[in-house]
């Protein structure tokens, strides 16, 4: 049997054992729900030791109200290490309670009456979406775990309900007590009539002129997998999975002249928020923390060969805990394969008559989360030349509202007759724990600076790279600037390349990216403080993992990055963690309806003097090139 690495993903058996230890403790409240059972990852100091205590972190919701129990158990020792009650916080929404919200709402007489007012008499056609409630100072929010439910009509069970929003109707629901708090009817809007189905039979005739593309690797893939350890080309990394972050990439190294050189200790999406920008009782409250309120891992769906992923695929299953503490498996949760990626480098020597070209290839590790109406695909790419990239693919269905046809609104674009989609954003925060040639790193902002006219600049052409080192956390709260090619270099000051320069990796914004547009003093502005800026840097602290804090659901805000960085800790020659927020501002197009073609967001991590020269000179020429005439 393979030796269990301390960062191996939890097995079903380990989840069961951890839950049994918790249930056997006198402090376990009868009927408590297991919010999560996750690997309590050893910190860097512990990882350096040969024998690591295998610990599991369990969160329990113990009653109908607020507060959670946060428990750490040791599987090695077979007992509870720490049991902490955290008052006044809400866990992520529970699947069981969200399902109850749907069924209980369907039976509520005021809700049924509101439907009848709209001519809706068949309850089986009604789709109810429970939304995270946010925090707006309603009495209904106090001491409760709540959801706001909005509704849609489906003409059959497979119909796209988002075509027909039941506008004006909101239900405030107490999830912990499984009861309707209030049915609020803001008035009737005409129901849109067009269907929005996206199945093949709804769009005949289908194209018939697409010839097959087959991806084959007759000798198999170039990677090896041992447990969660992946080796491909000179890369080594460990694949992990977290209920909130989804895919986690651990311990990324690149072998350079026989030396395994570390680059990233841990990389993941720490949080994401979808704030909506339309006013009013029906739309103004809408925002969702899809990591912290639902979970990018919990919402991950199984992938299918030949459709989601093409070629020689390796799948990893993910094992998570149900709310009774017992394990379940998301089969094929993570897809890994190699992709041809065009040319890597090329030169035709017009003088010498030679032509050299090399193919680029990348290792792709991905998962896709379905969070209600939207899909988010997270694609980590590792390239032959030392580049690492994260690309997020946004697809699925936009969250619509019904409007009176033709009544335009600058906060919501009409995308189908009588259907509008409010302006909104999708902002992702990547947590990047760099260890560039070891943990002691520092971060520089580097951007182009045009030189003033004068005797030093007689051709008026000069520009230079301006380097600014972040001395402490408040220095490092920064935004992108494409006009100056602003980027950030993570430098190891005590590791030098062959030219005597300190080695570095560079974080490059690959496309224009917004910050949060909601007012900083708005509810979502306070709760998603991390999204007010693109960049934050913190000194490594094992408990600082989630950019909006551990419990963003119904929080009043201020948690996470704004709180941690307020003490302005020093950042020089220390173990740094870089937090990068990126995403899209979505002014929805008719072309995004009824299902959205993929939109992209992401960033690139590129070596900058980490190597002495192009590290991909040893990639062999392709063997399939046609001979020249
Ligand atoms: Co969108």
Coordinates of C-alpha atoms and ligand atoms in Angstrom, one line a residue:
X1 CA 0.0 0.0 0.0
X2 CA 1.2 3.5 -0.8
X3 CA 2.5 5.4 2.2
X4 CA -0.2 8.0 3.2
X5 CA 1.2 11.5 2.6
X6 CA 0.1 14.1 5.1
X7 CA -1.7 16.0 2.3
X8 CA -3.5 12.9 0.9
X9 CA -7.2 13.5 0.4
X10 CA -9.4 12.1 3.2
X11 CA -10.8 8.7 2.5
X12 CA -14.4 7.7 3.3
X13 CA -13.1 5.5 6.1
X14 CA -11.3 8.5 7.6
X15 CA -14.4 10.6 7.4
X16 CA -16.5 8.0 9.2
X17 CA -13.8 7.5 11.9
X18 CA -13.6 11.3 12.5
X19 CA -17.4 11.6 12.7
X20 CA -17.5 8.7 15.1
X21 CA -15.0 10.3 17.4
X22 CA -17.0 13.5 17.4
X23 CA -20.3 11.7 18.0
X24 CA -18.9 9.8 20.9
X25 CA -17.8 13.0 22.7
X26 CA -20.0 14.3 25.6
X27 CA -20.1 17.7 24.0
X28 CA -21.8 16.4 20.8
X29 CA -25.3 17.8 20.7
X30 CA -27.9 15.2 19.8
X31 CA -29.1 15.8 16.2
X32 CA -26.3 18.1 15.3
X33 CA -25.6 18.4 11.5
X34 CA -22.1 17.9 10.1
X35 CA -21.4 21.0 8.0
X36 CA -18.1 19.6 6.9
X37 CA -15.5 17.0 7.7
X38 CA -12.2 18.0 6.1
X39 CA -8.5 17.3 6.3
X40 CA -7.0 19.7 8.9
X41 CA -3.9 20.3 6.8
X42 CA -0.7 20.3 8.7
X43 CA 1.1 23.6 8.6
X44 CA 4.5 24.0 7.1
X45 CA 6.4 23.4 10.3
X46 CA 4.5 20.2 10.9
X47 CA 4.9 19.0 7.3
X48 CA 8.7 19.3 7.7
X49 CA 8.6 16.5 10.3
X50 CA 8.6 12.9 9.4
X51 CA 5.6 11.8 11.5
X52 CA 2.6 14.0 11.1
X53 CA -0.5 13.7 13.2
X54 CA -3.4 13.0 10.8
X55 CA -6.1 15.5 11.9
X56 CA -9.6 16.2 10.7
X57 CA -11.6 19.4 11.2
X58 CA -15.3 19.0 11.8
X59 CA -17.9 21.8 11.8
X60 CA -21.2 21.1 13.5
X61 CA -24.4 23.1 13.6
X62 CA -26.0 22.2 16.9
X63 CA -29.4 23.7 16.9
X64 CA -31.9 25.8 14.9
X65 CA -30.2 29.1 15.6
X66 CA -26.8 30.6 15.1
X67 CA -23.4 29.4 16.2
X68 CA -21.3 26.4 15.3
X69 CA -19.0 23.9 17.0
X70 CA -15.5 23.8 15.4
X71 CA -13.8 20.5 16.3
X72 CA -10.4 19.1 15.5
X73 CA -9.9 15.4 16.0
X74 CA -6.8 13.3 15.6
X75 CA -7.1 10.1 13.7
X76 CA -3.6 9.1 14.8
X77 CA -4.5 9.5 18.4
X78 CA -8.2 8.6 18.1
X79 CA -9.5 11.6 20.1
X80 CA -10.6 15.2 20.1
X81 CA -7.8 17.7 20.0
X82 CA -9.8 20.9 20.3
X83 CA -13.5 21.6 20.7
X84 CA -14.5 25.2 20.2
X85 CA -18.0 26.8 20.2
X86 CA -18.1 29.8 17.9
X87 CA -21.2 31.9 18.8
X88 CA -23.2 34.1 16.4
X89 CA -21.8 32.8 13.1
X90 CA -23.7 30.9 10.4
X91 CA -22.3 27.9 8.5
X92 CA -22.7 27.6 4.8
X93 CA -26.2 26.7 3.7
X94 CA -27.0 23.1 4.4
X95 CA -28.4 21.0 1.5
X96 CA -30.9 19.3 3.7
X97 CA -32.3 22.6 5.0
X98 CA -32.3 24.1 1.6
X99 CA -34.4 21.2 0.3
X100 CA -36.8 21.7 3.2
X101 CA -37.1 25.3 2.3
X102 CA -38.4 24.3 -1.1
X103 CA -41.0 21.8 0.2
X104 CA -42.2 23.8 3.1
X105 CA -42.6 27.0 1.0
X106 CA -44.7 25.0 -1.6
X107 CA -47.3 24.2 1.1
X108 CA -47.6 27.7 2.6
X109 CA -51.1 29.2 2.1
X110 CA -49.9 32.7 1.5
X111 CA -47.4 31.5 -1.1
X112 CA -50.1 29.4 -2.8
X113 CA -52.4 32.5 -2.7
X114 CA -49.6 34.7 -4.3
X115 CA -49.2 32.1 -7.1
X116 CA -53.0 32.0 -7.6
X117 CA -53.0 35.8 -8.0
X118 CA -50.7 35.1 -11.0
X119 CA -52.9 32.4 -12.4
X120 CA -50.5 29.6 -11.3
X121 CA -52.4 26.7 -9.9
X122 CA -50.2 23.7 -10.5
X123 CA -47.6 23.8 -7.7
X124 CA -45.7 21.1 -9.6
X125 CA -44.6 23.6 -12.2
X126 CA -43.0 25.9 -9.7
X127 CA -39.2 25.9 -9.2
X128 CA -38.1 27.5 -5.9
X129 CA -34.4 28.7 -5.6
X130 CA -33.3 29.4 -2.0
X131 CA -30.6 32.1 -2.0
X132 CA -28.1 33.1 0.6
X133 CA -29.8 36.0 2.4
X134 CA -27.0 38.4 3.0
X135 CA -27.3 40.9 5.8
X136 CA -29.5 43.9 5.5
X137 CA -30.9 44.6 9.0
X138 CA -34.3 42.9 8.5
X139 CA -35.7 41.7 11.8
X140 CA -36.1 38.3 10.2
X141 CA -32.3 37.9 10.0
X142 CA -31.7 38.2 13.8
X143 CA -30.6 35.0 15.5
X144 CA -31.7 32.9 12.5
X145 CA -30.1 31.1 9.6
X146 CA -32.3 32.2 6.7
X147 CA -32.6 32.0 2.9
X148 CA -34.6 34.2 0.5
X149 CA -36.5 32.1 -1.9
X150 CA -37.3 33.2 -5.4
X151 CA -39.5 31.3 -7.9
X152 CA -39.8 30.3 -11.5
X153 CA -42.2 28.3 -13.7
X154 CA -41.2 25.1 -15.5
X155 CA -43.7 23.8 -18.1
X156 CA -42.2 20.3 -17.6
X157 CA -39.6 18.9 -15.2
X158 CA -36.7 19.4 -17.7
X159 CA -37.8 22.9 -18.8
X160 CA -35.5 25.9 -18.2
X161 CA -37.4 27.7 -15.4
X162 CA -35.3 30.8 -15.7
X163 CA -37.3 31.7 -18.8
X164 CA -40.3 32.5 -16.6
X165 CA -39.4 34.3 -13.3
X166 CA -42.4 34.6 -10.9
X167 CA -41.5 38.3 -10.4
X168 CA -42.4 40.2 -7.3
X169 CA -42.6 37.2 -5.0
X170 CA -40.0 36.6 -2.3
X171 CA -40.2 34.3 0.7
X172 CA -38.0 34.8 3.8
X173 CA -37.3 31.3 5.2
X174 CA -35.9 30.2 8.5
X175 CA -33.7 27.3 7.5
X176 CA -32.9 26.1 11.1
X177 CA -36.6 26.0 12.1
X178 CA -37.9 24.9 8.7
X179 CA -40.6 27.6 8.6
X180 CA -41.7 30.4 6.4
X181 CA -41.0 33.7 8.1
X182 CA -42.7 36.0 5.6
X183 CA -44.2 35.8 2.1
X184 CA -43.7 39.2 0.4
X185 CA -45.5 40.1 -2.7
X186 CA -44.3 43.2 -4.4
X187 CA -46.8 43.0 -7.2
X188 CA -47.4 41.1 -10.4
X189 CA -45.3 41.4 -13.6
X190 CA -46.4 39.9 -16.9
X191 CA -45.0 36.4 -17.2
X192 CA -42.6 36.0 -20.2
X193 CA -44.0 33.5 -22.8
X194 CA -40.9 32.3 -24.7
X195 CA -39.3 29.1 -23.7
X196 CA -35.5 29.0 -23.2
X197 CA -34.7 25.4 -23.7
X198 CA -31.2 24.5 -24.8
X199 CA -31.5 20.8 -25.6
X200 CA -30.6 19.5 -29.0
X201 CA -34.2 18.6 -30.1
X202 CA -35.2 22.2 -29.4
X203 CA -32.7 23.5 -31.9
X204 CA -33.1 21.4 -35.0
X205 CA -31.8 21.2 -37.6
X206 CA -28.5 20.7 -35.9
X207 CA -25.3 21.4 -37.9
X208 CA -24.2 18.4 -39.9
X209 CA -20.8 19.6 -41.2
X210 CA -18.6 19.2 -38.0
X211 CA -16.1 16.4 -38.8
X212 CA -14.7 14.4 -35.8
X213 CA -11.6 15.5 -33.9
X214 CA -9.9 12.6 -32.1
X215 CA -7.3 13.2 -29.4
X216 CA -5.2 10.0 -29.1
X217 CA -2.0 9.3 -27.2
X218 CA -1.1 5.8 -28.4
X219 CA 1.6 5.4 -25.8
X220 CA -0.5 6.9 -23.0
X221 CA -0.2 10.2 -21.1
X222 CA 3.2 11.6 -20.1
X223 CA 2.2 12.0 -16.4
X224 CA 2.3 9.6 -13.5
X225 CA -0.1 9.5 -10.5
X226 CA 0.7 8.1 -7.1
X227 CA -2.2 8.7 -4.7
X228 CA -2.6 12.5 -5.1
X229 CA 0.9 13.1 -6.3
X230 CA 1.2 14.1 -9.9
X231 CA 4.4 14.2 -11.9
X232 CA 4.5 15.5 -15.4
X233 CA 7.5 16.7 -17.3
X234 CA 9.6 18.5 -14.6
X235 CA 6.5 19.4 -12.6
X236 CA 5.5 17.8 -9.3
X237 CA 2.3 18.7 -7.5
X238 CA -0.3 17.3 -5.2
X239 CA -4.0 17.5 -5.9
X240 CA -6.4 18.3 -3.1
X241 CA -10.1 19.0 -2.8
X242 CA -11.9 21.2 -0.3
X243 CA -15.7 21.7 0.2
X244 CA -15.4 25.5 -0.2
X245 CA -12.4 26.0 -2.4
X246 CA -12.9 23.1 -4.7
X247 CA -9.6 22.1 -6.3
X248 CA -6.5 22.7 -4.2
X249 CA -3.0 22.5 -5.7
X250 CA -0.3 21.6 -3.1
X251 CA 3.5 21.6 -3.2
X252 CA 4.2 22.7 -6.8
X253 CA 7.9 22.1 -7.7
X254 CA 9.9 22.2 -10.9
X255 CA 13.0 20.0 -11.4
X256 CA 15.8 22.2 -12.7
X257 CA 19.2 20.6 -13.4
X258 CA 18.4 17.7 -11.0
X259 CA 17.1 20.0 -8.2
X260 CA 13.5 20.1 -7.1
X261 CA 12.7 23.7 -6.8
X262 CA 9.6 24.9 -4.9
X263 CA 7.3 27.5 -6.4
X264 CA 3.9 27.3 -4.7
X265 CA 3.2 25.6 -1.4
X266 CA -0.6 25.8 -1.9
X267 CA -2.9 27.4 -4.4
X268 CA -6.7 27.6 -4.5
X269 CA -9.8 29.8 -5.0
X270 CA -10.3 31.1 -1.5
X271 CA -13.6 32.9 -2.0
X272 CA -15.8 34.2 -4.7
X273 CA -18.7 36.7 -4.7
X274 CA -21.4 37.5 -7.2
X275 CA -22.8 41.0 -6.4
X276 CA -25.8 42.2 -8.4
X277 CA -26.0 45.9 -9.3
X278 CA -29.7 46.5 -9.7
X279 CA -31.8 48.4 -7.2
X280 CA -35.1 47.6 -5.5
X281 CA -36.7 45.1 -3.2
X282 CA -36.5 42.3 -5.7
X283 CA -32.9 42.7 -6.8
X284 CA -31.1 45.0 -4.4
X285 CA -30.3 42.2 -1.9
X286 CA -28.9 39.8 -4.4
X287 CA -25.3 38.6 -3.9
X288 CA -23.8 35.2 -3.4
X289 CA -20.6 34.0 -1.9
X290 CA -20.4 30.9 -4.0
X291 CA -17.4 29.5 -2.1
X292 CA -18.3 30.5 1.5
X293 CA -22.1 30.2 1.3
X294 CA -22.5 27.2 -1.0
X295 CA -19.0 25.7 -1.6
X296 CA -17.1 25.3 -4.9
X297 CA -16.2 21.7 -3.8
X298 CA -19.7 20.8 -2.5
X299 CA -21.3 22.0 -5.7
X300 CA -18.8 20.1 -7.9
X301 CA -20.5 17.7 -10.3
X302 CA -19.1 14.5 -11.9
X303 CA -17.4 14.9 -15.3
X304 CA -17.9 12.8 -18.4
X305 CA -15.2 11.5 -20.7
X306 CA -15.3 12.8 -24.3
X307 CA -17.7 15.7 -23.3
X308 CA -16.2 17.6 -20.4
X309 CA -12.7 16.3 -21.0
X310 CA -11.2 15.0 -24.2
X311 CA -8.2 12.7 -24.7
X312 CA -6.2 10.5 -22.3
X313 CA -7.9 11.4 -19.0
X314 CA -7.1 10.7 -15.4
X315 CA -10.0 11.3 -13.0
X316 CA -9.7 11.9 -9.3
X317 CA -12.8 11.2 -7.2
X318 CA -13.6 13.5 -4.3
X319 CA -14.9 12.2 -1.0
X320 CA -16.9 14.6 1.1
X321 CA -19.1 14.3 4.2
X322 CA -22.9 14.2 4.2
X323 CA -24.7 16.2 6.8
X324 CA -24.9 13.0 9.0
X325 CA -21.1 12.8 9.0
X326 CA -20.9 9.8 6.7
X327 CA -18.9 10.0 3.4
X328 CA -20.1 10.2 -0.2
X329 CA -18.1 10.2 -3.3
X330 CA -18.2 12.7 -6.2
X331 CA -16.9 10.4 -8.9
X332 CA -14.7 12.0 -11.6
X333 CA -14.7 15.2 -9.7
X334 CA -11.3 16.3 -11.0
X335 CA -10.2 15.9 -14.6
X336 CA -6.5 15.8 -15.5
X337 CA -5.0 15.5 -19.0
X338 CA -2.5 16.9 -21.4
X339 CA -3.3 19.4 -24.1
X340 CA -1.5 20.5 -27.2
X341 CA -1.3 24.2 -27.0
X342 CA 0.1 25.4 -30.4
X343 CA 3.6 26.6 -30.7
X344 CA 6.0 26.8 -27.7
X345 CA 8.8 28.6 -29.6
X346 CA 9.9 29.0 -33.2
X347 CA 12.5 30.7 -35.3
X348 CA 13.3 30.6 -39.0
X349 CA 16.9 31.7 -39.6
X350 CA 16.7 33.5 -42.9
X351 CA 20.5 33.8 -43.2
X352 CA 21.4 30.2 -42.1
X353 CA 18.4 28.6 -43.7
X354 CA 17.3 26.6 -40.6
X355 CA 13.9 26.4 -39.1
X356 CA 13.2 25.3 -35.6
X357 CA 9.8 25.0 -33.9
X358 CA 8.6 23.2 -30.8
X359 CA 5.1 22.3 -29.8
X360 CA 3.7 23.7 -26.5
X361 CA 1.9 21.3 -24.3
X362 CA 0.2 21.8 -20.9
X363 CA -1.0 19.7 -18.1
X364 CA -4.7 20.5 -17.3
X365 CA -6.2 19.9 -13.8
X366 CA -9.8 21.0 -13.6
X367 CA -13.1 20.8 -11.8
X368 CA -16.5 22.3 -12.6
X369 CA -18.9 23.6 -9.9
X370 CA -22.6 24.1 -10.6
X371 CA -23.8 26.8 -8.2
X372 CA -27.5 27.1 -8.8
X373 CA -27.9 28.6 -12.2
X374 CA -24.2 29.2 -13.0
X375 CA -21.3 26.9 -13.8
X376 CA -17.7 27.7 -13.0
X377 CA -14.9 25.7 -14.4
X378 CA -11.5 26.0 -12.7
X379 CA -8.7 25.0 -15.0
X380 CA -5.1 25.0 -13.7
X381 CA -2.5 24.8 -16.5
X382 CA 1.2 23.8 -16.1
X383 CA 3.4 24.5 -19.1
X384 CA 6.7 23.2 -20.4
X385 CA 8.3 26.7 -20.0
X386 CA 7.6 27.0 -16.3
X387 CA 4.3 29.0 -16.7
X388 CA 1.4 28.3 -14.4
X389 CA -2.1 29.6 -15.3
X390 CA -5.5 29.6 -13.8
X391 CA -8.4 30.0 -16.2
X392 CA -11.9 30.2 -14.9
X393 CA -14.6 29.3 -17.4
X394 CA -18.0 30.9 -16.6
X395 CA -21.0 29.4 -18.2
X396 CA -24.5 28.2 -17.3
X397 CA -27.6 30.4 -17.0
X398 CA -27.8 34.0 -15.9
X399 CA -30.1 34.9 -13.0
X400 CA -33.0 36.8 -14.7
X401 CA -36.0 38.9 -13.8
X402 CA -39.3 39.4 -15.6
X403 CA -39.9 42.9 -16.9
X404 CA -42.8 44.4 -18.8
X405 CA -41.7 43.8 -22.5
X406 CA -39.8 46.8 -23.9
X407 CA -39.5 48.6 -20.6
X408 CA -35.8 49.3 -20.6
X409 CA -33.8 49.7 -17.4
X410 CA -30.2 50.8 -17.2
X411 CA -29.5 48.2 -14.4
X412 CA -30.8 45.2 -16.2
X413 CA -30.5 44.4 -19.9
X414 CA -33.4 42.9 -21.8
X415 CA -32.1 39.6 -23.2
X416 CA -35.3 37.9 -24.4
X417 CA -38.9 39.3 -24.6
X418 CA -39.9 40.3 -21.1
X419 CA -36.7 38.8 -19.6
X420 CA -33.9 41.0 -18.2
X421 CA -30.7 40.1 -16.5
X422 CA -29.4 42.5 -13.9
X423 CA -25.8 43.9 -14.1
X424 CA -23.6 41.9 -11.9
X425 CA -20.0 40.8 -11.3
X426 CA -18.2 37.5 -10.6
X427 CA -15.1 38.1 -8.5
X428 CA -12.8 35.3 -7.6
X429 CA -10.0 35.5 -5.0
X430 CA -7.1 33.2 -5.5
X431 CA -5.0 32.4 -2.4
X432 CA -1.4 31.8 -3.6
X433 CA 1.0 30.6 -0.9
X434 CA 4.3 31.1 -2.8
X435 CA 7.5 29.3 -1.7
X436 CA 9.8 30.5 -4.5
X437 CA 12.9 28.4 -3.8
X438 CA 11.8 28.2 -0.2
X439 CA 9.4 30.0 2.1
X440 CA 11.3 33.4 2.7
X441 CA 10.0 35.6 -0.1
X442 CA 9.0 39.2 -0.7
X443 CA 6.7 40.9 -3.2
X444 CA 7.5 43.8 -5.6
X445 CA 5.2 45.8 -7.7
X446 CA 6.8 46.3 -11.1
X447 CA 5.4 48.6 -13.7
X448 CA 6.6 50.6 -16.7
X449 CA 7.6 54.2 -16.1
X450 CA 8.0 56.7 -18.9
X451 CA 11.1 59.0 -18.4
X452 CA 10.8 62.7 -18.5
X453 CA 12.3 64.8 -21.3
X454 CA 15.8 66.0 -20.6
X455 CA 19.5 65.4 -21.3
X456 CA 19.1 61.8 -20.1
X457 CA 16.4 61.2 -22.6
X458 CA 17.3 63.1 -25.8
X459 CA 15.2 60.7 -28.0
X460 CA 12.2 61.0 -25.7
X461 CA 11.8 57.3 -26.0
X462 CA 13.0 55.8 -22.7
X463 CA 11.0 53.9 -20.2
X464 CA 12.1 51.7 -17.3
X465 CA 10.7 49.1 -15.0
X466 CA 9.9 50.7 -11.6
X467 CA 10.3 48.3 -8.7
X468 CA 8.5 48.9 -5.4
X469 CA 8.9 46.5 -2.6
X470 CA 6.0 46.0 -0.3
X471 CA 7.3 46.6 3.2
X472 CA 4.1 45.7 5.1
X473 CA 0.5 44.7 4.5
X474 CA -1.0 48.1 3.9
X475 CA 1.5 48.8 1.2
X476 CA 0.4 45.7 -0.6
X477 CA -3.3 46.5 -1.1
X478 CA -3.2 47.3 -4.8
X479 CA -5.2 47.4 -8.1
X480 CA -4.2 46.4 -11.6
X481 CA -3.2 49.0 -14.2
X482 CA -3.0 47.8 -17.7
X483 CA -1.6 51.1 -19.0
X484 CA 1.6 50.6 -17.1
X485 CA 1.7 46.7 -17.5
X486 CA 1.6 46.5 -13.7
X487 CA 2.4 43.1 -12.3
X488 CA 3.8 41.7 -9.1
X489 CA 7.0 39.7 -8.6
X490 CA 7.4 37.2 -5.8
X491 CA 11.1 37.3 -5.2
X492 CA 13.4 35.1 -3.1
X493 CA 16.1 37.6 -2.1
X494 CA 18.6 35.0 -1.0
X495 CA 18.3 32.6 -4.0
X496 CA 20.2 33.9 -7.1
X497 CA 20.1 32.8 -10.7
X498 CA 23.2 32.3 -12.9
X499 CA 23.2 36.1 -13.6
X500 CA 23.4 36.9 -9.9
X501 CA 19.8 38.2 -9.9
X502 CA 17.3 37.1 -7.1
X503 CA 14.9 34.5 -8.5
X504 CA 11.3 35.4 -8.9
X505 CA 7.9 34.4 -10.2
X506 CA 5.6 37.1 -11.7
X507 CA 1.9 37.4 -11.2
X508 CA 0.4 38.8 -14.4
X509 CA -3.2 39.9 -14.8
X510 CA -4.0 38.3 -18.2
X511 CA -7.0 40.4 -19.0
X512 CA -8.6 43.5 -17.6
X513 CA -10.2 42.8 -14.4
X514 CA -12.6 44.8 -12.2
X515 CA -12.8 45.3 -8.5
X516 CA -16.0 45.4 -6.6
X517 CA -18.4 48.1 -7.9
X518 CA -20.8 48.1 -5.0
X519 CA -20.2 51.0 -2.5
X520 CA -17.6 50.1 0.1
X521 CA -20.2 50.9 2.8
X522 CA -22.8 48.7 1.2
X523 CA -23.6 45.4 2.9
X524 CA -21.8 43.4 0.2
X525 CA -19.0 46.0 0.1
X526 CA -18.3 45.3 3.8
X527 CA -18.7 41.5 3.5
X528 CA -16.6 41.2 0.4
X529 CA -13.9 43.6 1.5
X530 CA -11.3 41.4 -0.2
X531 CA -12.9 42.3 -3.6
X532 CA -12.4 46.0 -3.2
X533 CA -8.8 45.6 -4.4
X534 CA -7.1 43.2 -6.8
X535 CA -4.0 42.4 -4.6
X536 CA -3.3 41.8 -1.0
X537 CA -0.3 40.2 0.6
X538 CA -0.1 38.7 4.1
X539 CA 2.5 36.8 6.1
X540 CA 1.7 33.1 6.1
X541 CA -0.7 32.2 8.9
X542 CA -2.2 28.7 8.7
X543 CA -5.7 29.8 9.9
X544 CA -6.0 32.6 7.3
X545 CA -7.5 30.7 4.5
X546 CA -10.7 32.3 3.4
X547 CA -10.6 35.8 2.1
X548 CA -14.0 36.8 3.5
X549 CA -13.5 34.9 6.8
X550 CA -14.6 31.4 7.7
X551 CA -18.3 32.3 8.0
X552 CA -19.4 34.9 5.4
X553 CA -23.0 33.6 5.4
X554 CA -25.2 36.5 6.8
X555 CA -22.0 38.1 8.2
X556 CA -22.1 41.9 8.8
X557 CA -18.6 42.2 7.2
X558 CA -15.1 43.2 7.9
X559 CA -13.8 39.7 8.2
X560 CA -10.9 38.1 6.3
X561 CA -8.4 40.2 4.5
X562 CA -9.4 43.7 5.8
X563 CA -9.2 42.4 9.4
X564 CA -6.0 40.5 9.0
X565 CA -4.1 43.3 7.3
X566 CA -5.3 46.0 9.6
X567 CA -2.3 45.4 11.9
X568 CA 0.0 46.0 8.9
X569 CA 2.4 43.1 9.6
X570 CA 5.8 43.2 7.9
X571 CA 6.3 41.4 4.6
X572 CA 10.0 41.6 4.0
X573 CA 12.0 38.4 3.6
X574 CA 9.2 36.3 5.2
X575 CA 6.8 33.6 4.1
X576 CA 4.2 35.5 2.1
X577 CA 0.8 34.6 0.8
X578 CA -0.5 36.5 -2.2
X579 CA -4.3 37.0 -2.7
X580 CA -5.4 38.0 -6.1
X581 CA -9.0 39.0 -6.9
X582 CA -10.0 38.9 -10.6
X583 CA -13.1 38.3 -12.6
X584 CA -15.7 39.9 -14.9
X585 CA -18.3 42.6 -14.8
X586 CA -21.2 41.0 -16.5
X587 CA -23.5 43.3 -18.6
X588 CA -25.5 40.4 -19.9
X589 CA -25.9 40.0 -23.7
X590 CA -28.8 38.4 -25.7
X591 CA -26.1 36.0 -26.8
X592 CA -25.7 34.8 -23.1
X593 CA -29.3 33.5 -23.3
X594 CA -30.6 30.8 -22.8
X595 CA -27.3 29.4 -21.8
X596 CA -24.1 31.3 -21.7
X597 CA -21.1 30.6 -24.0
X598 CA -18.0 30.3 -21.9
X599 CA -16.6 33.6 -20.7
X600 CA -13.0 33.6 -19.3
X601 CA -11.2 35.1 -16.4
X602 CA -7.8 34.3 -14.8
X603 CA -4.2 35.1 -14.4
X604 CA -0.7 33.8 -15.2
X605 CA 2.3 33.0 -13.0
X606 CA 5.5 33.2 -15.1
X607 CA 9.1 32.6 -14.1
X608 CA 11.1 35.9 -14.0
X609 CA 14.8 35.1 -13.6
X610 CA 13.8 31.9 -11.9
X611 CA 15.7 30.1 -14.6
X612 CA 18.9 31.3 -16.3
X613 CA 17.4 31.0 -19.8
X614 CA 14.5 29.6 -21.7
X615 CA 13.9 26.4 -19.7
X616 CA 12.2 24.6 -22.7
X617 CA 15.2 24.3 -25.0
X618 CA 15.4 20.6 -24.3
X619 CA 11.9 20.0 -25.6
X620 CA 12.5 17.7 -28.6
X621 CA 11.3 18.6 -32.1
X622 CA 8.0 17.0 -33.1
X623 CA 8.4 13.7 -34.9
X624 CA 5.3 14.2 -37.0
X625 CA 6.4 17.3 -39.0
X626 CA 5.9 16.9 -42.7
X627 CA 9.3 16.8 -44.5
X628 CA 10.0 20.0 -46.3
X629 CA 10.0 19.8 -50.1
Ligands
LIG1 CO1 -22.7 36.5 -15.0

